[in-house]
Coordinates of C-alpha atoms and ligand atoms in Angstrom, one line a residue:
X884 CA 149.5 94.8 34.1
X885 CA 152.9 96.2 34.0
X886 CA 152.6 98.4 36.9
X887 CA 152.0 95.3 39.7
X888 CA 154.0 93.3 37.2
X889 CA 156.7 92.8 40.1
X890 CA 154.3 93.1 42.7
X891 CA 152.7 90.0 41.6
X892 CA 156.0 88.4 41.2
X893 CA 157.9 88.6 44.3
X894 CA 154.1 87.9 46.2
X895 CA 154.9 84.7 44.5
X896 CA 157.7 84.2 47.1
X897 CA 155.2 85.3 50.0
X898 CA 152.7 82.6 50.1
X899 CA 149.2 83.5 51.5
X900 CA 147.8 80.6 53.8
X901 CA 145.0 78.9 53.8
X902 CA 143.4 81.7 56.2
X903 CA 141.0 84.6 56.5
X904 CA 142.5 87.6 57.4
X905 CA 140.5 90.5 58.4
X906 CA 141.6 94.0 59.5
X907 CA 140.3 94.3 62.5
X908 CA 140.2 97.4 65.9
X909 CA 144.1 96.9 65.7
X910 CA 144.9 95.7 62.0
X911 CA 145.6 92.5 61.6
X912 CA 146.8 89.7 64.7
X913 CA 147.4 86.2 64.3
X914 CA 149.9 83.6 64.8
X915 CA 153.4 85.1 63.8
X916 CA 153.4 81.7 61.4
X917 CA 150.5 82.9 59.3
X918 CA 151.5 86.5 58.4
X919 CA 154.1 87.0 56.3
X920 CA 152.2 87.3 53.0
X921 CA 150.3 89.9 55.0
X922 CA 153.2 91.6 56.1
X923 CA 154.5 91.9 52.5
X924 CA 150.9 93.0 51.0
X925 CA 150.4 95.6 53.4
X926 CA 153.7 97.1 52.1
X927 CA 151.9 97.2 48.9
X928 CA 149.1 98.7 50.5
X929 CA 151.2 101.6 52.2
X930 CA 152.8 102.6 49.1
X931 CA 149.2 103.3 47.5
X932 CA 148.2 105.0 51.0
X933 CA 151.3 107.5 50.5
X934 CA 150.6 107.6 46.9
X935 CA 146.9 108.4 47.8
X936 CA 147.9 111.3 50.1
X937 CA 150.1 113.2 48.3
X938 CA 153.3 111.6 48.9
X939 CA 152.7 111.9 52.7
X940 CA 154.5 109.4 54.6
X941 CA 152.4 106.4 55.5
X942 CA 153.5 104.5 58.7
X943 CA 153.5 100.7 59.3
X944 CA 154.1 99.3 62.8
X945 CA 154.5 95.3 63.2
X946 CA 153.3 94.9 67.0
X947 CA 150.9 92.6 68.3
X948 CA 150.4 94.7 71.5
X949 CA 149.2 92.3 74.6
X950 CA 149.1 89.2 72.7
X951 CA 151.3 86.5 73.4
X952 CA 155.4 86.6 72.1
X953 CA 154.2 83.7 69.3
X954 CA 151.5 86.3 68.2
X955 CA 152.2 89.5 65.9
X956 CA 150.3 91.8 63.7
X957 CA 150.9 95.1 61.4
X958 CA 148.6 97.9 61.1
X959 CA 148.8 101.2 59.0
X960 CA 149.3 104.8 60.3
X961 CA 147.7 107.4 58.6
X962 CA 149.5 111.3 57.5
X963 CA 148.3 112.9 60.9
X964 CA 149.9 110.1 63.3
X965 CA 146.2 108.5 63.2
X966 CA 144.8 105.0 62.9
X967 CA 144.0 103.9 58.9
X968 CA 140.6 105.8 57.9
X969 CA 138.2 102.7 58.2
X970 CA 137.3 102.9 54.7
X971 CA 140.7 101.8 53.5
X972 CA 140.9 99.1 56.1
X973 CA 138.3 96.9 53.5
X974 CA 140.9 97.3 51.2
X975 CA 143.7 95.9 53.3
X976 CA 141.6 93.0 54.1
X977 CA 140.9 92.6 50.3
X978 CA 144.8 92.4 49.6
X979 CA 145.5 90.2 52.7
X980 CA 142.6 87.8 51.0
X981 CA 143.8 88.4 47.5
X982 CA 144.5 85.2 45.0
X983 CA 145.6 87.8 42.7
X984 CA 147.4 91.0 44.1
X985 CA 147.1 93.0 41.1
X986 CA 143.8 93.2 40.3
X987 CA 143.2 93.9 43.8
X988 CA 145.8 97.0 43.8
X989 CA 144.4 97.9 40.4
X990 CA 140.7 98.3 41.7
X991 CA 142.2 100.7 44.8
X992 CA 144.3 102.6 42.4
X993 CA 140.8 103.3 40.2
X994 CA 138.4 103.9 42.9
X995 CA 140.8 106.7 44.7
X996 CA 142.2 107.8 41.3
X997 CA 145.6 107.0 42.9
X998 CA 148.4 109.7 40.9
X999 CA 151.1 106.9 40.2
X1000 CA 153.3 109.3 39.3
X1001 CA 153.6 110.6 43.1
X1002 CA 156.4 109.0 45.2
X1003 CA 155.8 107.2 48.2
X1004 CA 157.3 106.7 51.4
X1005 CA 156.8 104.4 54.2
X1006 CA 157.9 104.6 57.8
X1007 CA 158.2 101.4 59.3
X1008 CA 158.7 100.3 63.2
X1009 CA 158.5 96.6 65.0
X1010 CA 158.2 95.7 68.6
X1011 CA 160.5 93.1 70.2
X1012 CA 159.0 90.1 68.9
X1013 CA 161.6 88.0 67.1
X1014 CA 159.4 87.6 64.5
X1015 CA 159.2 90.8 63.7
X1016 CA 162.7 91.6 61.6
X1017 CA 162.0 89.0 59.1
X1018 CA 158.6 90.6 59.1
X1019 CA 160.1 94.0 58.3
X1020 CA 161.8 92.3 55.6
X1021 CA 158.7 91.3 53.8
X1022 CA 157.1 94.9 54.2
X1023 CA 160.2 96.4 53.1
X1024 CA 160.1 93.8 49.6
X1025 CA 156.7 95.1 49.5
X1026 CA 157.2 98.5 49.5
X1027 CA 160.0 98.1 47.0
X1028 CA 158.1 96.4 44.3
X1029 CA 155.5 98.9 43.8
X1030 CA 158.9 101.6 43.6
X1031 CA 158.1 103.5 47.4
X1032 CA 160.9 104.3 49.7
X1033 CA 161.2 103.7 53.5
X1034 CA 162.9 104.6 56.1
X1035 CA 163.2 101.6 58.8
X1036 CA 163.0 103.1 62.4
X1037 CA 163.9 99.4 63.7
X1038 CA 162.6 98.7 67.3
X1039 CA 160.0 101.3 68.6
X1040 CA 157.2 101.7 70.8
X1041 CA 153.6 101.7 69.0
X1042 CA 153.3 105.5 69.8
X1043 CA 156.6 106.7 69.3
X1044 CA 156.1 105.4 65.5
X1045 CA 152.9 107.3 65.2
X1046 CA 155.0 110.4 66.2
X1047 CA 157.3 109.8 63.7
X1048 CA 154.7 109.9 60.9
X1049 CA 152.9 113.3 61.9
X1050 CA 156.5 114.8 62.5
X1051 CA 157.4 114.0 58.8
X1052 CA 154.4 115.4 57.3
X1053 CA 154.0 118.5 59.3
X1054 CA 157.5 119.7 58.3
X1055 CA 158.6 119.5 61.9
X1056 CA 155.7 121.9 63.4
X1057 CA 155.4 118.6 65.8
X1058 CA 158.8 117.9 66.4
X1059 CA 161.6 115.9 64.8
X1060 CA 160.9 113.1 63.3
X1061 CA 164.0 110.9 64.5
X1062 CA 163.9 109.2 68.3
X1063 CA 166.0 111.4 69.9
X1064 CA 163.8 113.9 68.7
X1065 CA 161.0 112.0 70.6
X1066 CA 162.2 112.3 74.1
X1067 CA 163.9 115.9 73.5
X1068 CA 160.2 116.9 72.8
X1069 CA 158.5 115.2 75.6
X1070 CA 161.2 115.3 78.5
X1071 CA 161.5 119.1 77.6
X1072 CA 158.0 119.6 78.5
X1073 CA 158.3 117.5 81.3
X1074 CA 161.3 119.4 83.0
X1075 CA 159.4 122.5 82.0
X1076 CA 156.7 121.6 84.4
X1077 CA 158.9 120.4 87.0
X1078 CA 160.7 123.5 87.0
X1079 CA 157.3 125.5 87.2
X1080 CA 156.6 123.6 90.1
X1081 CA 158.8 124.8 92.6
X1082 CA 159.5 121.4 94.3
X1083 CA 162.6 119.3 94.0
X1084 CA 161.8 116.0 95.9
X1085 CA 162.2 112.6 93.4
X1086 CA 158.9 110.1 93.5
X1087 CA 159.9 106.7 93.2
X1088 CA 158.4 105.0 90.3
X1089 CA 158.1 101.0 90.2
X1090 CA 157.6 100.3 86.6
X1091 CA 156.3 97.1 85.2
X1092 CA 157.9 96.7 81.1
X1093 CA 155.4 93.9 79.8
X1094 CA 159.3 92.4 79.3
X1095 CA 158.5 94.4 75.9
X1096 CA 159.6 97.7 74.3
X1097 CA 158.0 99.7 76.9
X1098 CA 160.6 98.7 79.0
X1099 CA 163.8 99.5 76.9
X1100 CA 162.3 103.3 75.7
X1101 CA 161.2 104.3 79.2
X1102 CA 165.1 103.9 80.3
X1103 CA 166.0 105.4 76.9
X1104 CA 163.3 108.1 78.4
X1105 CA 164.4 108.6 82.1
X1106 CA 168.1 109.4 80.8
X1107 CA 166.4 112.6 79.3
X1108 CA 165.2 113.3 82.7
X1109 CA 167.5 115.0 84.6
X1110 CA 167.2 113.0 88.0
X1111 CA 163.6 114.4 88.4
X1112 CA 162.2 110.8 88.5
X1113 CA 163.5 107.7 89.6
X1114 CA 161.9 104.8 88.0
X1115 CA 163.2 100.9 88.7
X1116 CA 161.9 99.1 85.3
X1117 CA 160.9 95.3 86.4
X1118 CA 160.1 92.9 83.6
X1119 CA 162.2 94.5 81.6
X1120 CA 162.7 91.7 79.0
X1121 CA 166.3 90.5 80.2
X1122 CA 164.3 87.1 81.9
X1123 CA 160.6 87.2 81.5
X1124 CA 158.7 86.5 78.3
X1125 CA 156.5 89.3 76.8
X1126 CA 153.1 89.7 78.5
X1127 CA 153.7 86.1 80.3
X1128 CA 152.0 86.9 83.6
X1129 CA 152.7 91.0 83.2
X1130 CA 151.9 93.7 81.7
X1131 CA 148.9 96.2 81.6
X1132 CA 146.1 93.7 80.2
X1133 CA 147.5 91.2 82.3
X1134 CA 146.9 93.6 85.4
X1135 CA 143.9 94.7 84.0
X1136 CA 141.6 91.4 83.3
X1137 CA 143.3 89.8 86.4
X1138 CA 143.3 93.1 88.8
X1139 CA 146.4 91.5 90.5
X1140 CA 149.7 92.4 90.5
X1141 CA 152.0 91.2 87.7
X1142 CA 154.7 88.4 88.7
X1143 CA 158.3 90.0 88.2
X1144 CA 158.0 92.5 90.8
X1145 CA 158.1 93.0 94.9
X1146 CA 156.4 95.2 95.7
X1147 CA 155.4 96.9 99.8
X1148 CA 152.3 99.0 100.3
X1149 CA 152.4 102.3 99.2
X1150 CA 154.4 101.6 96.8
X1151 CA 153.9 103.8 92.9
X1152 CA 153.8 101.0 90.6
X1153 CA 152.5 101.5 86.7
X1154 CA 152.5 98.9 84.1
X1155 CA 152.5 99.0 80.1
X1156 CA 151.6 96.9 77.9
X1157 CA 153.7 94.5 75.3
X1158 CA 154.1 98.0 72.5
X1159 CA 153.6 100.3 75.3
X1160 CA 150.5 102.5 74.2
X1161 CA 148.8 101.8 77.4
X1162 CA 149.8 102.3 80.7
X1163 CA 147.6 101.5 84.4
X1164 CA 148.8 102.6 87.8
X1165 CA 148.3 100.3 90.7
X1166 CA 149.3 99.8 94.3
X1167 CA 148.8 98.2 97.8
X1168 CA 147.2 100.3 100.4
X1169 CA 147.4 99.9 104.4
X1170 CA 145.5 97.0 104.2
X1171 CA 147.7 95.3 102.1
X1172 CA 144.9 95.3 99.4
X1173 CA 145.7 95.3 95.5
X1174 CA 144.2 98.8 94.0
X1175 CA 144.1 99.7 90.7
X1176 CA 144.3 103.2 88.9
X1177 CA 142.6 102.3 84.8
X1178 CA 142.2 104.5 82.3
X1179 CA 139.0 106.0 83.5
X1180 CA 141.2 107.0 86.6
X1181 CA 143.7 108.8 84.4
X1182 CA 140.9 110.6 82.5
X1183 CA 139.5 112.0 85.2
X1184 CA 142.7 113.4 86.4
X1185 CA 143.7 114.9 83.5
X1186 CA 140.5 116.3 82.5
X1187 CA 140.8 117.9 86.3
X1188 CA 143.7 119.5 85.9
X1189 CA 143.0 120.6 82.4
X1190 CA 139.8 122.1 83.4
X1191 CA 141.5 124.0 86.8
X1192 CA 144.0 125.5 84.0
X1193 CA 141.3 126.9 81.7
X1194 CA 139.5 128.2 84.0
X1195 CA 142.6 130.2 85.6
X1196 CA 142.8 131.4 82.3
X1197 CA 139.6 132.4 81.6
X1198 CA 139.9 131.5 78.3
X1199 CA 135.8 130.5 76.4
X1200 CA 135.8 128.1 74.1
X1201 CA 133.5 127.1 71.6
X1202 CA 133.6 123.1 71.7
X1203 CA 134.9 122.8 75.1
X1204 CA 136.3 120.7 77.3
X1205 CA 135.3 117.2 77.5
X1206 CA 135.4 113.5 77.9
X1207 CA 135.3 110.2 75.8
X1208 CA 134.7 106.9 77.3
X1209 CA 133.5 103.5 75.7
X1210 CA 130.8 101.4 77.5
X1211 CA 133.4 99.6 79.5
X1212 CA 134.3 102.9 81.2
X1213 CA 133.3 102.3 85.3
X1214 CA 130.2 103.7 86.5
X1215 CA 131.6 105.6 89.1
X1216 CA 134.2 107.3 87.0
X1217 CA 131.0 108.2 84.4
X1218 CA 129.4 110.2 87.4
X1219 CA 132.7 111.6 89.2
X1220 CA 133.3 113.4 85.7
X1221 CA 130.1 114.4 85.2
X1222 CA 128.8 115.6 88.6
X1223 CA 131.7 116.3 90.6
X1224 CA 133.9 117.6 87.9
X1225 CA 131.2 118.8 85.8
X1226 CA 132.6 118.1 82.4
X1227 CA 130.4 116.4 79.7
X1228 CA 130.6 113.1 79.2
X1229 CA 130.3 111.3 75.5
X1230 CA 130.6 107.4 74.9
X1231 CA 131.8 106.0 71.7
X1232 CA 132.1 102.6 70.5
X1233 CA 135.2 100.2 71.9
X1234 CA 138.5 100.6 69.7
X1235 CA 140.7 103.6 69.1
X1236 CA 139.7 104.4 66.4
X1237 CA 135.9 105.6 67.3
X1238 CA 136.9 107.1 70.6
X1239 CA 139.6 109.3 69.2
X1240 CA 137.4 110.9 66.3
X1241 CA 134.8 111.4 68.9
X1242 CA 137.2 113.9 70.7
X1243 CA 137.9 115.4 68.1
X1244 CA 134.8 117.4 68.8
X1245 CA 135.6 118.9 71.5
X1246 CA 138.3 121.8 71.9
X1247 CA 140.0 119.8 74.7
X1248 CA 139.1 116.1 74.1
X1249 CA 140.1 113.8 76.9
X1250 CA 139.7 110.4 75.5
X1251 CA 140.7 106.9 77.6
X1252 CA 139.9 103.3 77.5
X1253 CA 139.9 101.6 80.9
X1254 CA 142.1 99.4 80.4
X1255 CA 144.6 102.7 80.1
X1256 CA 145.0 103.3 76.4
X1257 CA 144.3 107.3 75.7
X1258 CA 145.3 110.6 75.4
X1259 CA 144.4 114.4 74.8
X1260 CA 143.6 116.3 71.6
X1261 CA 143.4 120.0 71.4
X1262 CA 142.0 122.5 68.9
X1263 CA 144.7 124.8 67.4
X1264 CA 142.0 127.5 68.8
X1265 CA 142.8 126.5 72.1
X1266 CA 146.7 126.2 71.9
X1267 CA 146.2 130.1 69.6
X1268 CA 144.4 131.3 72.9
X1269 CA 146.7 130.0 75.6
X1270 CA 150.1 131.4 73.3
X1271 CA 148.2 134.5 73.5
X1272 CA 147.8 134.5 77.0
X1273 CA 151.6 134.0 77.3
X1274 CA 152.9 136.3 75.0
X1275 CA 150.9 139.2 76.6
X1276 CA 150.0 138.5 80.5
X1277 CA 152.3 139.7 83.0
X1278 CA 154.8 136.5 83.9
X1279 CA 153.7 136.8 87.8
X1280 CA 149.9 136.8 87.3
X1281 CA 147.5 133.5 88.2
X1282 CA 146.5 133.5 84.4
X1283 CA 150.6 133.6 82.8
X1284 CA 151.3 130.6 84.9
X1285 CA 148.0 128.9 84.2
X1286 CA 148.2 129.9 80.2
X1287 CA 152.2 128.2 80.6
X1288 CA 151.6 125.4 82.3
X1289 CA 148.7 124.1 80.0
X1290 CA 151.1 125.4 76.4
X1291 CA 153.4 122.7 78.4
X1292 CA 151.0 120.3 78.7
X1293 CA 150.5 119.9 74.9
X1294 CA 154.1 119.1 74.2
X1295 CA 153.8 116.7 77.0
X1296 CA 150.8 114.9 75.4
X1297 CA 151.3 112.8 71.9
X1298 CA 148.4 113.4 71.0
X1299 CA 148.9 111.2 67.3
X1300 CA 147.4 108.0 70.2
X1301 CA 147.9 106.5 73.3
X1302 CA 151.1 106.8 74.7
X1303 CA 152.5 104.9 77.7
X1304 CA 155.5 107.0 78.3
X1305 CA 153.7 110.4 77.7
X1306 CA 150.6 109.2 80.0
X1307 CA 152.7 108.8 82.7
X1308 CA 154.6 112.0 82.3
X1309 CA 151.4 113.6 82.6
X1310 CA 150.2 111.8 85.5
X1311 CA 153.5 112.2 87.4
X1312 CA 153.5 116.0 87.0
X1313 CA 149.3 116.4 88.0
X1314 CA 150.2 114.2 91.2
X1315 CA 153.5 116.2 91.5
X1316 CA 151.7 119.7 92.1
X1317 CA 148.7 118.3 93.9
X1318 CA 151.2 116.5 96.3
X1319 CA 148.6 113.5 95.8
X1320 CA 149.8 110.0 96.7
X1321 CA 148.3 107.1 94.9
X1322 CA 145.9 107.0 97.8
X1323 CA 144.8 110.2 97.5
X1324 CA 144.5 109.8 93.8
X1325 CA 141.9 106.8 94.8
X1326 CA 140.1 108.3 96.7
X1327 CA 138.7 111.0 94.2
X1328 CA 135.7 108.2 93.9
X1329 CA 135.5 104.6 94.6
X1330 CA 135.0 102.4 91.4
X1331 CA 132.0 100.3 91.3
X1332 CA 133.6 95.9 91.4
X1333 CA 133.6 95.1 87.8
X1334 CA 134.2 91.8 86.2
X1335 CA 134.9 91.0 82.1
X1336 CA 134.4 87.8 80.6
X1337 CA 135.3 85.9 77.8
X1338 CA 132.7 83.3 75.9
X1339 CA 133.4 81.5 72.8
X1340 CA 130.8 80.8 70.9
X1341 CA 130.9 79.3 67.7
X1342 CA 129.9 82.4 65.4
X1343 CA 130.4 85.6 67.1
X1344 CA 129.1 87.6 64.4
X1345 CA 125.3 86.7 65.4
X1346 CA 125.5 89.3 68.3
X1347 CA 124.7 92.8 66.9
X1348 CA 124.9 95.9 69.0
X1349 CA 124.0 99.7 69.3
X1350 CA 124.2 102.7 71.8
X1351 CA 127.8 102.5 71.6
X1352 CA 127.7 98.6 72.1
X1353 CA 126.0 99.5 75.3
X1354 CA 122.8 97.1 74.4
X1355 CA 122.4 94.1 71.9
X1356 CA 119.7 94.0 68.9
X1357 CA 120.7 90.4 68.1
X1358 CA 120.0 87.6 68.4
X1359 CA 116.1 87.8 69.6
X1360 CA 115.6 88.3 73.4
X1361 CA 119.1 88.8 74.7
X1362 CA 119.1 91.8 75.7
X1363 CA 115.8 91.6 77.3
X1364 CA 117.3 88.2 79.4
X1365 CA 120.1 90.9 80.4
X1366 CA 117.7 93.2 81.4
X1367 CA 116.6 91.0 83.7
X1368 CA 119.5 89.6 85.3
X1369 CA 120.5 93.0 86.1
X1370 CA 117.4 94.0 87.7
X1371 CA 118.6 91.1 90.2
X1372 CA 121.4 93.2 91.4
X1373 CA 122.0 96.5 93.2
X1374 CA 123.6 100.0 91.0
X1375 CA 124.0 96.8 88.4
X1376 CA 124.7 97.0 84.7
X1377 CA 125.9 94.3 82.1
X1378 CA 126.4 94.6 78.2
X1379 CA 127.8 91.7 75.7
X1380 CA 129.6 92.4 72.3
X1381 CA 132.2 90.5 70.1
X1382 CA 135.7 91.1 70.6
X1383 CA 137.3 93.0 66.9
X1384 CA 140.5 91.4 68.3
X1385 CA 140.1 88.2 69.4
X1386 CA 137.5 85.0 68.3
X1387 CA 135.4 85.5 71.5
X1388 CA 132.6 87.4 72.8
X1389 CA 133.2 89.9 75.6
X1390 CA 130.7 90.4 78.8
X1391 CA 131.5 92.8 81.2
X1392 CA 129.0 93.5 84.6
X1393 CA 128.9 96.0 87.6
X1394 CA 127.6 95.7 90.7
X1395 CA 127.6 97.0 94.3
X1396 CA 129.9 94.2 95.6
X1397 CA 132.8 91.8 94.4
X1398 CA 130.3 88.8 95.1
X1399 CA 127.2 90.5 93.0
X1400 CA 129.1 91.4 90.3
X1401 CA 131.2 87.9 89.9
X1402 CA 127.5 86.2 89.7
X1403 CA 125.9 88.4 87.4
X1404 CA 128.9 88.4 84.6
X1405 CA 129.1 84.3 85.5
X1406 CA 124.7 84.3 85.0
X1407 CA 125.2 86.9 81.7
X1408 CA 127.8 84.5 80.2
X1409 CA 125.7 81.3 80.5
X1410 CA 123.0 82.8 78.5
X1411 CA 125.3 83.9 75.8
X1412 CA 125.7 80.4 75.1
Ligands
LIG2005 P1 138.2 94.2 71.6 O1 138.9 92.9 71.4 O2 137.4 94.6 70.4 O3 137.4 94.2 72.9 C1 140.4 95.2 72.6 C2 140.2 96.2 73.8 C3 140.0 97.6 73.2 C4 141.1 98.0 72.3 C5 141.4 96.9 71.3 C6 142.7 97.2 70.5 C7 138.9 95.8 75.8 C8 137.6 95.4 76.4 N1 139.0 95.8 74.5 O4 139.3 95.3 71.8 O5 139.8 98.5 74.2 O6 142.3 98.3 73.1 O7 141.6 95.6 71.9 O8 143.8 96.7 71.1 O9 139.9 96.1 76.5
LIG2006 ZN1 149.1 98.0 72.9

């Protein structure tokens, strides 16, 4: 076949292991040692993307988030800054698997009646993993051998990549596709709000870097900042290893503090994670005790302050406001939202992916994963509405400021995914007007004690799930032996489902008390056996 002629000849110098790969919630992970004939195929894979799309740039980011430094991974961006629609993700898994290449690029080029005569182009970013350059290498061979271009962005966080891509193919409506272009966009919005505020004290900001690329961007960031925040970045890579003992999932899974930092009560302290699309705030109160701030936390605030500016505005919508969680979203976050705040409340499936196309159907969709990964996405009917309000309101009036201070909020928002430096932006300027302290941001509601597990079984697969992984239909009686465990327990709830990311199963439990709910996950996770 001459047009994967080359393709199949430089795969020749790209090995593929004796391994399964499968594209999973986040692309494909493994051991760093495994991947490089993936790395190379999926720069095949992104030239037939672009190709696919009209010559719209296709991104490819080599991170493997949380995992440990020997880990990586690569996954696809799609035109709009989103994850790769799920339906190409079988053919990246066929390609990783391939024993022939061309046949497999063949069969994608005839089921989407791929154009060949459309140019390509790739955009491609790494974390700080040192195995990521050679990685870049292989992506770039790949890219070259089925004739695409690239443009290599070089070290990046997760989300700033995803930015790039939607910049580049909506001819800068979204701002400029270059890094610089990144934090003029954001830290304009930023000092926007600040100025609208009418305050001019400086919050101290303890910031834990996952010793990843987090850390390096957010100083990048704060130089773009006028002096309006001061943040001290801890684990910022120049000791620690990536996500050793640090970092958001670290912080998360272990609700303790991450080593690397000191850290006195009262303190503002927020962690990312190893690529730095999730961020967590936590602190010690009076008592000296560790609490955390997760995703659900950040939701909720947002969606508050989203919801005080529409109404100020008055504007009516027809999809509304509202709010996307997953099943491992806390209880009392679930109810706070719904009854306090009195915004509706969907759940999708866990992974990024499901959540974020589930807000897409709402005009303001709020959508977070506790363990801090989320963001906002808003109807161009909304933004229309709000730049209405601007342009013809009177600049003194409740609804101009309102109408202002939301059109600001956008900009703020990356709204292409998660986005650690953007997430904190926004939580800085919500607590900034409210005059909140971390404290007073805990005590909105009080989360239920929590507790996730991880069992390995030997095939994962058997468990099956449905309502939004919320109960399981497989194997036979499991979910009627939950059932009953949790019927032991006080405001209790459990659910089990398999990990996309990782070779284990997950169980997660609530319950009234730190003691209940450490028993019922231990009593759920013997049964998964
Ligand atoms: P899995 O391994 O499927 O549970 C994990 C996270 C997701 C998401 C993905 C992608 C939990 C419980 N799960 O998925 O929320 O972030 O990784 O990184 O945190
Ligand atoms: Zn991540």
């Amino acid at each position: 076949d001459p047009l994967f002629q080359k393709a199949a000849e430089v795969s020749k110098q790209h090995p593929k292991p004796d391994i399964k790969f499968s594209y999973g919630t986040a692309g494909f992970r493994a051991l760093a040692d495994n991947l490089d004939s993936v790395m190379f195929r999926m720069g095949l894979l992104a030239v037939l993307r672009s190709k696919a799309k009209n010559g719209q740039v296709i991104g490819v980011v080599v991170t493997a988030s949380h995992n440990p430094v020997h880990d990586n991974g690569v996954k696809l961006v799609d035109p709009f800054g989103e994850m790769l629609q799920p339906s190409w993700e079988r053919h990246a898994s066929e390609l990783a698997n391939a024993q022939d290449v061309a046949e497999v690029l063949r069969g994608v080029v005839t089921e989407h009646s791929v154009d060949w005569n459309v140019p390509a182009k790739v955009f491609i970013a790494r974390d700080t993993r040192p195995s990521g350059k050679q990685f870049v290498q292989a992506l770039v061979e790949g890219v070259e051998a089925l004739g695409g271009s690239h443009q290599d962005y070089g070290v990046l966080a997760t989300p700033q990549l995803h930015y790039m891509v939607r910049c580049a193919n909506t001819a800068g409506e979204y701002g400029e596709a270059t890094e610089e272009g990144y934090y003029h966009k954001i830290s304009k919005a930023f000092l926007h709000l600040r100025s609208l505020s009418g305050k001019t004290d400086v919050p101290v900001i303890k910031l834990d870097g996952a010793n990843g690329v987090g850390a390096l961007k957010i100083k990048e960031m704060a130089q773009h900042l006028n002096g309006t925040l001061s943040i001290w970045v801890c684990n910022d890579g120049s000791t620690g290893k990536l996500n050793e003992k640090c970092g958001a999932d670290f912080v998360k899974l272990h609700q303790c503090a991450p080593e690397g930092m000191v850290i006195t009560p009262g303190d503002r302290c927020v962690t990312f994670d190893g690529d730095a699309d999730r961020v967590l705030y936590f602190y010690f109160n009076k008592e000296n005790k560790f609490c955390l701030l997760d995703g659900d936390r950040i939701a909720t605030l947002m969606v508050g302050y989203l919801k005080d500016k529409l109404d100020k505005t008055g504007v009516s919508l027809e999809r509304g406001l509202g709010i996307v969680q997953t099943a491992y979203a806390n209880g009392s976050s679930t109810s706070y939202a719904e009854s306090t705040l009195g915004v509706p409340v969907a759940c999708a499936k866990t992974g990024v992916k499901h959540v974020h196309h589930k807000a897409e159907e709402f005009d303001i969709g709020v959508y977070f994963e506790a363990n801090g990964h989320g963001t906002v996405l808003f109807t161009k009917d909304v933004v229309d509405k709000m730049k209405a309000i601007v342009q013809d309101s009177d600049a003194s009036t409740e609804r101009h400021k309102a109408a202002e201070k939301f059109l600001s909020m956008v900009d703020l928002i990356n709204q292409t995914v998660g986005d650690a430096m953007s997430d904190m932006l926004v939580v800085e300027t919500i607590l900034y007007e409210k005059g909140w302290s971390l404290d007073d941001w805990g005590a909105a509601y009080t989360d239920l004690p929590n507790r996730q597990r991880k069992v390995t079984i030997k095939d994962r697969t058997v468990i099956k799930t449905t309502d939004s992984e919320r109960k399981t239909t497989a194997p036979e009686g499991l979910q009627e032996e939950i059932d009953k465990l949790v019927a032991g327990y006080k405001s209790a709830r459990s659910f089990v489902r398999p990990s996309g990311t990782e070779d284990v199963v997950r169980v997660y439990a609530e319950a009234d008390t730190r003691e209940a709910v450490d028993s019922l996950a231990r009593e759920v996770s013997q049964i998964v056996y």
